[in-house]
Structures are given as C-alpha cells and as structure tokens.
PDB file of C-alpha atoms in Angstrom:
ATOM      1  CA  MET Z 231       2.696  -4.839  34.285  1.00 50.00           C
ATOM      2  CA  SER Z 232       4.981  -7.401  32.562  1.00 55.00           C
ATOM      3  CA  HIS Z 233       4.400  -8.209  28.956  1.00 69.00           C
ATOM      4  CA  GLN Z 234       4.963 -11.802  27.868  1.00 79.00           C
ATOM      5  CA  ASP Z 235       4.731 -12.781  24.223  1.00 82.00           C
ATOM      6  CA  PRO Z 236       2.144 -15.511  23.569  1.00 86.00           C
ATOM      7  CA  ILE Z 237       3.323 -18.894  22.301  1.00 87.00           C
ATOM      8  CA  LYS Z 238       2.645 -19.160  18.565  1.00 89.00           C
ATOM      9  CA  PRO Z 239       0.219 -21.917  17.541  1.00 90.00           C
ATOM     10  CA  HIS Z 240       1.651 -25.192  16.281  1.00 91.00           C
ATOM     11  CA  ILE Z 241       0.810 -25.862  12.604  1.00 91.00           C
ATOM     12  CA  LEU Z 242      -0.694 -29.342  12.434  1.00 93.00           C
ATOM     13  CA  GLY Z 243      -1.246 -29.371   8.707  1.00 92.00           C
ATOM     14  CA  ARG Z 244      -1.575 -27.243   5.515  1.00 91.00           C
ATOM     15  CA  GLU Z 245      -3.812 -27.850   2.575  1.00 91.00           C
ATOM     16  CA  SER Z 246      -4.159 -26.023  -0.782  1.00 90.00           C
ATOM     17  CA  VAL Z 247      -7.861 -25.255  -1.116  1.00 90.00           C
ATOM     18  CA  ALA Z 248      -7.842 -23.258  -4.364  1.00 91.00           C
ATOM     19  CA  LYS Z 249      -5.401 -21.754  -6.780  1.00 88.00           C
ATOM     20  CA  SER Z 250      -5.610 -19.262  -9.643  1.00 85.00           C
ATOM     21  CA  ARG Z 251      -3.181 -17.192 -11.618  1.00 77.00           C
ATOM     22  CA  LEU Z 252      -3.109 -14.486  -8.826  1.00 73.00           C
ATOM     23  CA  PHE Z 253      -4.343 -16.254  -5.689  1.00 78.00           C
ATOM     24  CA  HIS Z 254      -3.657 -19.332  -3.699  1.00 84.00           C
ATOM     25  CA  VAL Z 255      -6.037 -20.140  -0.842  1.00 88.00           C
ATOM     26  CA  GLU Z 256      -4.383 -22.261   1.841  1.00 88.00           C
ATOM     27  CA  ALA Z 257      -6.003 -23.913   4.893  1.00 89.00           C
ATOM     28  CA  LEU Z 258      -3.941 -24.090   8.109  1.00 89.00           C
ATOM     29  CA  ASP Z 259      -4.851 -26.461  10.909  1.00 91.00           C
ATOM     30  CA  LEU Z 260      -3.553 -24.929  14.123  1.00 90.00           C
ATOM     31  CA  ARG Z 261      -3.266 -25.970  17.750  1.00 89.00           C
ATOM     32  CA  PHE Z 262      -3.014 -23.097  20.190  1.00 91.00           C
ATOM     33  CA  SER Z 263      -1.019 -23.209  23.471  1.00 89.00           C
ATOM     34  CA  ASN Z 264      -4.239 -23.757  25.395  1.00 91.00           C
ATOM     35  CA  GLY Z 265      -5.034 -26.873  23.368  1.00 91.00           C
ATOM     36  CA  GLU Z 266      -7.771 -25.295  21.228  1.00 92.00           C
ATOM     37  CA  GLU Z 267      -7.636 -26.335  17.551  1.00 91.00           C
ATOM     38  CA  ARG Z 268      -8.835 -24.317  14.596  1.00 92.00           C
ATOM     39  CA  ARG Z 269      -8.674 -24.217  10.886  1.00 92.00           C
ATOM     40  CA  PHE Z 270      -7.800 -20.878   9.321  1.00 88.00           C
ATOM     41  CA  GLU Z 271      -7.918 -20.069   5.626  1.00 88.00           C
ATOM     42  CA  ARG Z 272      -5.614 -17.446   4.099  1.00 87.00           C
ATOM     43  CA  LEU Z 273      -4.559 -16.043   0.780  1.00 83.00           C
ATOM     44  CA  SER Z 274      -1.036 -17.181   0.251  1.00 76.00           C
ATOM     45  CA  GLY Z 275       0.366 -15.111  -2.632  1.00 65.00           C
ATOM     46  CA  SER Z 276       3.780 -14.470  -3.950  1.00 64.00           C
ATOM     47  CA  ASP Z 277       6.436 -13.242  -1.503  1.00 70.00           C
ATOM     48  CA  ARG Z 278       7.398 -10.458  -3.924  1.00 79.00           C
ATOM     49  CA  PRO Z 279       7.364  -7.132  -2.128  1.00 89.00           C
ATOM     50  CA  ALA Z 280       5.048  -4.321  -3.296  1.00 93.00           C
ATOM     51  CA  VAL Z 281       5.378  -0.545  -3.211  1.00 97.00           C
ATOM     52  CA  MET Z 282       2.868   2.321  -2.898  1.00 97.00           C
ATOM     53  CA  ILE Z 283       4.074   5.787  -3.745  1.00 98.00           C
ATOM     54  CA  VAL Z 284       3.065   9.173  -2.245  1.00 98.00           C
ATOM     55  CA  ALA Z 285       4.319  11.421  -5.086  1.00 98.00           C
ATOM     56  CA  MET Z 286       4.468  15.148  -4.313  1.00 97.00           C
ATOM     57  CA  PRO Z 287       4.749  17.465  -7.415  1.00 97.00           C
ATOM     58  CA  ASP Z 288       5.124  20.267  -4.835  1.00 95.00           C
ATOM     59  CA  PRO Z 289       5.138  20.510  -1.064  1.00 92.00           C
ATOM     60  CA  ASP Z 290       1.357  20.854  -0.837  1.00 94.00           C
ATOM     61  CA  HIS Z 291      -0.021  18.395  -3.402  1.00 97.00           C
ATOM     62  CA  VAL Z 292      -0.055  14.703  -4.104  1.00 98.00           C
ATOM     63  CA  LEU Z 293      -0.649  12.649  -7.240  1.00 98.00           C
ATOM     64  CA  LEU Z 294      -3.542  10.139  -7.213  1.00 98.00           C
ATOM     65  CA  ILE Z 295      -4.514   7.798  -9.946  1.00 97.00           C
ATOM     66  CA  ARG Z 296      -7.981   6.717 -11.085  1.00 96.00           C
ATOM     67  CA  GLU Z 297      -8.007   3.047 -11.996  1.00 94.00           C
ATOM     68  CA  TYR Z 298     -10.554   0.219 -12.419  1.00 94.00           C
ATOM     69  CA  ALA Z 299     -10.890  -1.888  -9.255  1.00 91.00           C
ATOM     70  CA  ALA Z 300     -12.333  -5.287 -10.308  1.00 86.00           C
ATOM     71  CA  GLY Z 301     -13.111  -6.134  -6.685  1.00 85.00           C
ATOM     72  CA  PHE Z 302     -15.673  -3.332  -6.582  1.00 88.00           C
ATOM     73  CA  GLU Z 303     -16.464  -3.208 -10.299  1.00 90.00           C
ATOM     74  CA  GLU Z 304     -15.880   0.542 -10.363  1.00 94.00           C
ATOM     75  CA  TYR Z 305     -13.163   3.145 -10.832  1.00 95.00           C
ATOM     76  CA  VAL Z 306     -11.395   4.213  -7.644  1.00 95.00           C
ATOM     77  CA  LEU Z 307      -9.009   6.968  -6.706  1.00 97.00           C
ATOM     78  CA  THR Z 308      -5.803   5.694  -5.101  1.00 97.00           C
ATOM     79  CA  LEU Z 309      -2.037   5.976  -4.988  1.00 98.00           C
ATOM     80  CA  PRO Z 310       0.232   4.509  -7.614  1.00 97.00           C
ATOM     81  CA  LYS Z 311       1.524   1.070  -6.605  1.00 96.00           C
ATOM     82  CA  GLY Z 312       2.872  -2.242  -7.890  1.00 94.00           C
ATOM     83  CA  LEU Z 313       5.103  -5.236  -7.336  1.00 92.00           C
ATOM     84  CA  VAL Z 314       8.868  -5.070  -7.063  1.00 94.00           C
ATOM     85  CA  ASP Z 315      10.379  -6.854 -10.079  1.00 93.00           C
ATOM     86  CA  PRO Z 316      13.149  -9.400  -9.570  1.00 92.00           C
ATOM     87  CA  GLY Z 317      16.514  -7.672  -9.144  1.00 94.00           C
ATOM     88  CA  GLU Z 318      14.923  -4.332  -8.149  1.00 95.00           C
ATOM     89  CA  ASP Z 319      15.126  -2.723  -4.729  1.00 96.00           C
ATOM     90  CA  ILE Z 320      12.147  -0.898  -3.206  1.00 96.00           C
ATOM     91  CA  LEU Z 321      13.208   2.597  -4.339  1.00 98.00           C
ATOM     92  CA  THR Z 322      13.952   1.513  -7.870  1.00 97.00           C
ATOM     93  CA  ALA Z 323      10.586  -0.179  -8.144  1.00 97.00           C
ATOM     94  CA  ALA Z 324       8.761   2.824  -6.698  1.00 98.00           C
ATOM     95  CA  ASN Z 325      10.390   5.106  -9.315  1.00 98.00           C
ATOM     96  CA  ARG Z 326       9.563   2.660 -12.120  1.00 98.00           C
ATOM     97  CA  GLU Z 327       5.937   2.347 -11.029  1.00 97.00           C
ATOM     98  CA  LEU Z 328       5.661   6.145 -10.765  1.00 97.00           C
ATOM     99  CA  MET Z 329       6.923   6.496 -14.306  1.00 97.00           C
ATOM    100  CA  GLU Z 330       4.549   3.784 -15.617  1.00 97.00           C
ATOM    101  CA  GLU Z 331       1.442   4.948 -13.833  1.00 97.00           C
ATOM    102  CA  CYS Z 332       1.874   8.770 -13.519  1.00 97.00           C
ATOM    103  CA  GLY Z 333       4.365   9.679 -16.232  1.00 97.00           C
ATOM    104  CA  VAL Z 334       6.841  11.145 -13.746  1.00 98.00           C
ATOM    105  CA  GLY Z 335       9.980  10.025 -11.906  1.00 98.00           C
ATOM    106  CA  ALA Z 336      11.430  11.334  -8.668  1.00 98.00           C
ATOM    107  CA  HIS Z 337      14.910  12.565  -7.839  1.00 98.00           C
ATOM    108  CA  GLN Z 338      14.151  12.032  -4.053  1.00 98.00           C
ATOM    109  CA  LEU Z 339      12.691   8.705  -2.748  1.00 98.00           C
ATOM    110  CA  GLU Z 340      12.318   7.979   0.905  1.00 97.00           C
ATOM    111  CA  PRO Z 341      10.836   4.875   2.503  1.00 97.00           C
ATOM    112  CA  LEU Z 342       8.099   5.810   4.988  1.00 96.00           C
ATOM    113  CA  VAL Z 343       6.445   2.758   6.453  1.00 95.00           C
ATOM    114  CA  GLU Z 344       5.410  -0.867   5.711  1.00 93.00           C
ATOM    115  CA  LEU Z 345       1.712  -1.627   5.827  1.00 93.00           C
ATOM    116  CA  SER Z 346      -0.214  -4.924   5.741  1.00 87.00           C
ATOM    117  CA  LEU Z 347      -3.764  -5.550   4.705  1.00 81.00           C
ATOM    118  CA  ALA Z 348      -6.045  -8.040   6.546  1.00 82.00           C
ATOM    119  CA  PRO Z 349      -3.209  -9.900   8.248  1.00 83.00           C
ATOM    120  CA  ASN Z 350      -5.565 -12.587   9.585  1.00 82.00           C
ATOM    121  CA  TYR Z 351      -6.304 -13.617   5.975  1.00 82.00           C
ATOM    122  CA  MET Z 352      -3.202 -12.752   3.900  1.00 80.00           C
ATOM    123  CA  ARG Z 353       0.470 -12.231   4.202  1.00 79.00           C
ATOM    124  CA  HIS Z 354       0.695  -9.252   1.768  1.00 82.00           C
ATOM    125  CA  ARG Z 355       2.785  -6.287   2.831  1.00 88.00           C
ATOM    126  CA  ILE Z 356       3.407  -3.003   0.987  1.00 93.00           C
ATOM    127  CA  GLN Z 357       6.252  -0.520   1.375  1.00 96.00           C
ATOM    128  CA  VAL Z 358       5.124   3.179   1.293  1.00 97.00           C
ATOM    129  CA  VAL Z 359       7.612   5.512  -0.402  1.00 98.00           C
ATOM    130  CA  LEU Z 360       7.570   9.310  -0.375  1.00 98.00           C
ATOM    131  CA  ALA Z 361       8.613  10.688  -3.786  1.00 98.00           C
ATOM    132  CA  THR Z 362       9.628  14.357  -4.259  1.00 97.00           C
ATOM    133  CA  ASP Z 363      11.511  16.499  -6.749  1.00 97.00           C
ATOM    134  CA  LEU Z 364       9.547  15.052  -9.650  1.00 98.00           C
ATOM    135  CA  PHE Z 365      10.499  15.192 -13.322  1.00 98.00           C
ATOM    136  CA  ASP Z 366       8.572  14.129 -16.499  1.00 97.00           C
ATOM    137  CA  LYS Z 367       9.364  10.607 -17.637  1.00 97.00           C
ATOM    138  CA  ARG Z 368       6.983   7.960 -18.957  1.00 96.00           C
ATOM    139  CA  LEU Z 369       7.607   4.253 -19.170  1.00 94.00           C
ATOM    140  CA  PRO Z 370       5.312   1.710 -20.654  1.00 94.00           C
ATOM    141  CA  GLY Z 371       3.437  -0.231 -17.967  1.00 89.00           C
ATOM    142  CA  ASP Z 372       1.166  -3.235 -17.739  1.00 88.00           C
ATOM    143  CA  GLU Z 373      -2.095  -1.390 -17.233  1.00 88.00           C
ATOM    144  CA  PRO Z 374      -4.909  -2.379 -19.612  1.00 87.00           C
ATOM    145  CA  GLU Z 375      -5.845   1.284 -20.194  1.00 89.00           C
ATOM    146  CA  PRO Z 376      -4.179   4.710 -19.538  1.00 88.00           C
ATOM    147  CA  LEU Z 377      -4.612   5.763 -15.940  1.00 92.00           C
ATOM    148  CA  ILE Z 378      -6.028   9.196 -15.147  1.00 94.00           C
ATOM    149  CA  VAL Z 379      -3.650  11.133 -12.886  1.00 97.00           C
ATOM    150  CA  GLU Z 380      -5.157  13.763 -10.518  1.00 96.00           C
ATOM    151  CA  THR Z 381      -3.487  16.303  -8.210  1.00 97.00           C
ATOM    152  CA  HIS Z 382      -4.968  16.862  -4.820  1.00 96.00           C
ATOM    153  CA  ALA Z 383      -3.975  18.968  -1.811  1.00 96.00           C
ATOM    154  CA  ILE Z 384      -2.512  16.762   0.889  1.00 94.00           C
ATOM    155  CA  GLU Z 385      -4.025  18.970   3.581  1.00 92.00           C
ATOM    156  CA  GLU Z 386      -7.544  18.201   2.233  1.00 93.00           C
ATOM    157  CA  LEU Z 387      -7.645  14.532   3.213  1.00 93.00           C
ATOM    158  CA  PRO Z 388     -10.945  14.927   5.105  1.00 94.00           C
ATOM    159  CA  ALA Z 389     -12.625  16.147   1.820  1.00 94.00           C
ATOM    160  CA  LEU Z 390     -11.117  13.133  -0.062  1.00 94.00           C
ATOM    161  CA  LEU Z 391     -12.626  10.784   2.535  1.00 94.00           C
ATOM    162  CA  LEU Z 392     -16.068  12.104   1.761  1.00 95.00           C
ATOM    163  CA  ARG Z 393     -15.762  10.977  -1.824  1.00 94.00           C
ATOM    164  CA  GLU Z 394     -17.346   7.607  -2.805  1.00 94.00           C
ATOM    165  CA  ASP Z 395     -14.388   6.719  -5.000  1.00 95.00           C
ATOM    166  CA  PHE Z 396     -11.621   7.142  -2.433  1.00 96.00           C
ATOM    167  CA  HIS Z 397     -11.677   4.363   0.184  1.00 94.00           C
ATOM    168  CA  GLU Z 398      -8.566   2.140  -0.098  1.00 94.00           C
ATOM    169  CA  ALA Z 399      -7.316   1.861   3.533  1.00 94.00           C
ATOM    170  CA  ARG Z 400      -3.651   1.542   2.559  1.00 94.00           C
ATOM    171  CA  ALA Z 401      -3.744   4.700   0.445  1.00 96.00           C
ATOM    172  CA  ILE Z 402      -5.533   6.593   3.260  1.00 96.00           C
ATOM    173  CA  ALA Z 403      -3.026   5.492   5.846  1.00 96.00           C
ATOM    174  CA  ALA Z 404      -0.086   6.303   3.585  1.00 97.00           C
ATOM    175  CA  LEU Z 405      -1.410   9.787   2.906  1.00 97.00           C
ATOM    176  CA  TYR Z 406      -1.934  10.557   6.602  1.00 96.00           C
ATOM    177  CA  ILE Z 407       1.548   9.236   7.499  1.00 96.00           C
ATOM    178  CA  ALA Z 408       3.126  11.350   4.720  1.00 96.00           C
ATOM    179  CA  ARG Z 409       1.092  14.435   5.636  1.00 95.00           C
ATOM    180  CA  ASP Z 410       2.095  14.151   9.321  1.00 94.00           C
ATOM    181  CA  LYS Z 411       5.798  13.646   8.375  1.00 93.00           C
ATOM    182  CA  LEU Z 412       5.692  16.746   6.193  1.00 91.00           C
ATOM    183  CA  ARG Z 413       3.985  18.755   8.922  1.00 89.00           C
ATOM    184  CA  ASP Z 414       6.629  17.699  11.439  1.00 88.00           C
ATOM    185  CA  GLU Z 415       9.423  18.697   9.001  1.00 86.00           C
ATOM    186  CA  LYS Z 416       7.820  22.106   8.500  1.00 81.00           C
ATOM    187  CA  ARG Z 417       7.552  22.622  12.246  1.00 83.00           C
ATOM    188  CA  PHE Z 418      11.125  21.496  12.743  1.00 81.00           C
ATOM    189  CA  ASN Z 419      12.425  23.777   9.999  1.00 78.00           C
ATOM    190  CA  GLY Z 420      10.314  26.677  11.383  1.00 70.00           C
ATOM    191  CA  THR Z 421       8.357  27.143   8.195  1.00 56.00           C
ATOM    192  CA  GLU Z 422       4.895  26.464   9.494  1.00 51.00           C
ATOM    193  CA  LEU Z 423       2.698  29.521   9.505  1.00 50.00           C
ATOM    194  CA  ILE Z 424       0.137  28.327  12.110  1.00 46.00           C
TER     195      ILE Z 424
END
C-alpha cells in the first residue's frame, strides 16, 4: 500500500491567549485540507533545547534525582535534566546539568534519542544523553534546594514503575531506551550471561 503524506493545515490566524514567565499559550486557527476549521491551543515556550541524562555510575546502575514537582505538588523520582544554555551544545549542557544536579561529571557522553511530550499541545523536545565513566564534580545550580540523588539498578525498571513517585513518561522512556541499548551492546560483545 502506498503511503502519501497528508497536506498540513493552513494557519488562518494566531492569537496570544496568556503569557507568564515560563509559559505562553497560543491559539491557532487552522483549516484542514478537507475544509474543516478548528482552533487549537498550545503551549509555545522557548525554542531552547533541553537535555535529560541517563547517568551510569557503573554498567548496572543509574542515578535518579528526587525533586519537587510543582505540577503534582509532591516530590518525584526522575532523571537529571535542564535547558541548554546559549553557546552550549547538547553534550556540554548534559555534563553541566549532571554536575549541578548529581555532583558528578561524565568522561563519556552519547546522544541516545530525542523525545517530545504532548506534541498536540506543546512544541517541547528533549535530547536524552547516556553518560558513563563518571567522576566527582559539583557545580552550583539553580535548584531551590539540594536534590537527593539515588542509585537504582537499571534492570529493575518494572519495580520502579510500581512506585508512586516514579511516573514521568520521558524518564521512563529514556531508561528503557538506555537499558535496551546496553543489553544490545552486551550481546554484541558476548558478555551477556543469559
């Protein structure tokens, strides 16, 4: 069966609905190729890239941070992450965020995947980076309080999913992608014991 890309809707108009320090809500009036017209609202934030880091202190464990999530009004367990500063590349930003949030840097940094979150409502993307060969190094960050860093076995993701404080979809996807990559590398190098 032949695949044909749909024709993108025509943007009839844009309107700023609300704006804060962090968020800008924009309304888009669209006309689809079949003549239907709809208004969509989306969060239109900065176009600065963001990074999320899967930091491995050893081949079997990953560092997670516990931080306050205002959206849920509770502390959650997640991966270190942050925005790329002007003039930084993705890997430099990942290493800086790792030093600020976990107190370690990485000698080896490898881009894994780019993820989006709720693409119908926002344009935000995040680059997932695998960090290995870690060393102690702390940089001051912008967090309002010190973050708690925890070490978890990457093979125990199902147990993490049972926890009430671990539910961020981007972190879950990043950990499964990193785990599968590491499994494939072990198989390829003949070091898997299964």
